[in-house]
């Protein structure tokens, strides 16, 4: 039996930031541990997890648009699948984030939300959650 | 009662790397656990936490200057507060870092220090520390 | 006695992504804990750790080549050692990654591998592994 939780995501665009904050909160509330660390990680190499503002949808849009313009579509890339830009973005943003869990809640700032970052969509994707008590 | 520690920071510049290594060490020495992981995380969406060289102040300066030149002040950004560059930098550098704690000390390389990265200062900011024994 | 594991790496190029996935798996299999989190971190300030595709060697090549072209060799950098680009890349990619351990195995996607990222080689380097049961 696996001791971690999977969130299923269906992205709809090539580059898309999917707000998973409420699903992360739901998992933590259902968990037995009221204090510890929560790892939020994706098993995909053309995606990432980040924490940023989720009040104004323009913020994740702007981050995605910056990344799209930063990484060239082609040129010197050798990977034949053509999705090297997505792999680059994945390593720039990172595959995981970690949150403090305290009194059964994630410690997030007023403006912070958790996003799954799609860089090679649309696709079916997953994010894994693992809570370590302490 | 909260089971994590808060560090208060007062940044003085728009982009600034504040060395918090000694405050991180103080927290670990005061903690009861001599072995485990330490999460260092910020609740702000226009800031970040990074580990880099703190011997020569030119190093954090150069990283900040690189980021300032990398992200355009405006142009295609939609977020109306005008601080989209700071949000972008936050996701590029990341909201947290994790250290190994061993024999009551953080495992850091000879040149490594822990920095709070301000990208939209000057402001009052916070960094949270959470130690998981193990 | 130290309660974490060190991997020794000898990089051969200025910028190089060294696949350490099998060494990470070996460590986990030898460890006693079958469930928890594994921190993979480097003590060097001109290097990083990332998770990305290790099936096609062109993928890590493309990420390294992107970073080499992104960060200028010189110009406005003040750090006198001349390796500011490597410090910048270190903070962009990040000093550590964290994996879920479940049933005694790391939870990695089909295409995911763990890389030590050299940005100022060739050099002798180290990566530290710390497993927290839970």
PDB file of C-alpha atoms in Angstrom, chain A residues 4-65:
ATOM      1  CA  UNK A   4       1.367   9.088  -0.421  1.00  0.00           C
ATOM      2  CA  UNK A   5      -1.457  10.845  -2.194  1.00  0.00           C
ATOM      3  CA  UNK A   6      -1.968  11.531  -5.914  1.00  0.00           C
ATOM      4  CA  UNK A   7      -3.795  14.506  -7.412  1.00  0.00           C
ATOM      5  CA  UNK A   8      -5.017  14.126 -10.990  1.00  0.00           C
ATOM      6  CA  UNK A   9      -4.768  17.169 -13.264  1.00  0.00           C
ATOM      7  CA  UNK A  10      -5.994  17.767 -16.786  1.00  0.00           C
ATOM      8  CA  UNK A  11      -4.200  20.691 -18.361  1.00  0.00           C
ATOM      9  CA  UNK A  12      -5.794  22.500 -21.283  1.00  0.00           C
ATOM     10  CA  UNK A  13      -3.045  24.674 -22.676  1.00  0.00           C
ATOM     11  CA  UNK A  14       0.576  24.355 -23.784  1.00  0.00           C
ATOM     12  CA  UNK A  15       1.725  26.462 -20.821  1.00  0.00           C
ATOM     13  CA  UNK A  16      -0.689  26.634 -17.893  1.00  0.00           C
ATOM     14  CA  UNK A  17      -0.501  27.189 -14.139  1.00  0.00           C
ATOM     15  CA  UNK A  18      -3.183  25.058 -12.425  1.00  0.00           C
ATOM     16  CA  UNK A  19      -4.093  26.206  -8.894  1.00  0.00           C
ATOM     17  CA  UNK A  20      -4.117  23.103  -6.660  1.00  0.00           C
ATOM     18  CA  UNK A  21      -4.193  24.928  -3.304  1.00  0.00           C
ATOM     19  CA  UNK A  22      -7.665  23.732  -2.285  1.00  0.00           C
ATOM     20  CA  UNK A  23      -6.813  20.122  -3.126  1.00  0.00           C
ATOM     21  CA  UNK A  24      -3.634  20.400  -1.057  1.00  0.00           C
ATOM     22  CA  UNK A  25      -5.673  21.800   1.865  1.00  0.00           C
ATOM     23  CA  UNK A  26      -8.229  18.993   1.544  1.00  0.00           C
ATOM     24  CA  UNK A  27      -5.494  16.369   1.744  1.00  0.00           C
ATOM     25  CA  UNK A  28      -3.935  17.965   4.831  1.00  0.00           C
ATOM     26  CA  UNK A  29      -7.292  18.207   6.632  1.00  0.00           C
ATOM     27  CA  UNK A  30      -7.967  14.540   5.949  1.00  0.00           C
ATOM     28  CA  UNK A  31      -4.499  13.526   7.190  1.00  0.00           C
ATOM     29  CA  UNK A  32      -3.966  12.537  10.804  1.00  0.00           C
ATOM     30  CA  UNK A  33      -0.813  14.575  11.427  1.00  0.00           C
ATOM     31  CA  UNK A  34      -1.336  18.129  12.624  1.00  0.00           C
ATOM     32  CA  UNK A  35       2.317  19.154  12.394  1.00  0.00           C
ATOM     33  CA  UNK A  36       5.105  18.360   9.948  1.00  0.00           C
ATOM     34  CA  UNK A  37       6.291  18.933   6.400  1.00  0.00           C
ATOM     35  CA  UNK A  38       4.361  18.381   3.178  1.00  0.00           C
ATOM     36  CA  UNK A  39       6.233  17.605  -0.039  1.00  0.00           C
ATOM     37  CA  UNK A  40       4.349  18.496  -3.235  1.00  0.00           C
ATOM     38  CA  UNK A  41       6.068  16.954  -6.256  1.00  0.00           C
ATOM     39  CA  UNK A  42       5.341  16.071  -9.867  1.00  0.00           C
ATOM     40  CA  UNK A  43       6.666  12.947 -11.655  1.00  0.00           C
ATOM     41  CA  UNK A  44       6.761  14.708 -15.045  1.00  0.00           C
ATOM     42  CA  UNK A  45       9.885  16.152 -16.691  1.00  0.00           C
ATOM     43  CA  UNK A  46       8.074  18.842 -18.676  1.00  0.00           C
ATOM     44  CA  UNK A  47       6.162  20.263 -15.712  1.00  0.00           C
ATOM     45  CA  UNK A  48       6.891  21.795 -12.302  1.00  0.00           C
ATOM     46  CA  UNK A  49       5.404  22.872  -8.961  1.00  0.00           C
ATOM     47  CA  UNK A  50       5.602  26.458  -7.691  1.00  0.00           C
ATOM     48  CA  UNK A  51       4.199  28.698  -4.986  1.00  0.00           C
ATOM     49  CA  UNK A  52       3.091  32.163  -6.052  1.00  0.00           C
ATOM     50  CA  UNK A  53       0.149  34.579  -5.930  1.00  0.00           C
ATOM     51  CA  UNK A  54      -3.227  33.025  -6.717  1.00  0.00           C
ATOM     52  CA  UNK A  55      -5.422  36.073  -6.000  1.00  0.00           C
ATOM     53  CA  UNK A  56      -4.880  37.706  -9.404  1.00  0.00           C
ATOM     54  CA  UNK A  57      -4.821  35.208 -12.321  1.00  0.00           C
ATOM     55  CA  UNK A  58      -2.588  37.708 -14.151  1.00  0.00           C
ATOM     56  CA  UNK A  59       0.343  36.697 -11.927  1.00  0.00           C
ATOM     57  CA  UNK A  60       0.619  33.043 -13.054  1.00  0.00           C
ATOM     58  CA  UNK A  61      -0.136  34.216 -16.607  1.00  0.00           C
ATOM     59  CA  UNK A  62       2.776  36.654 -16.469  1.00  0.00           C
ATOM     60  CA  UNK A  63       5.187  34.021 -15.117  1.00  0.00           C
ATOM     61  CA  UNK A  64       4.185  31.577 -17.864  1.00  0.00           C
ATOM     62  CA  UNK A  65       4.473  34.274 -20.534  1.00  0.00           C
TER      63      UNK A  65
END
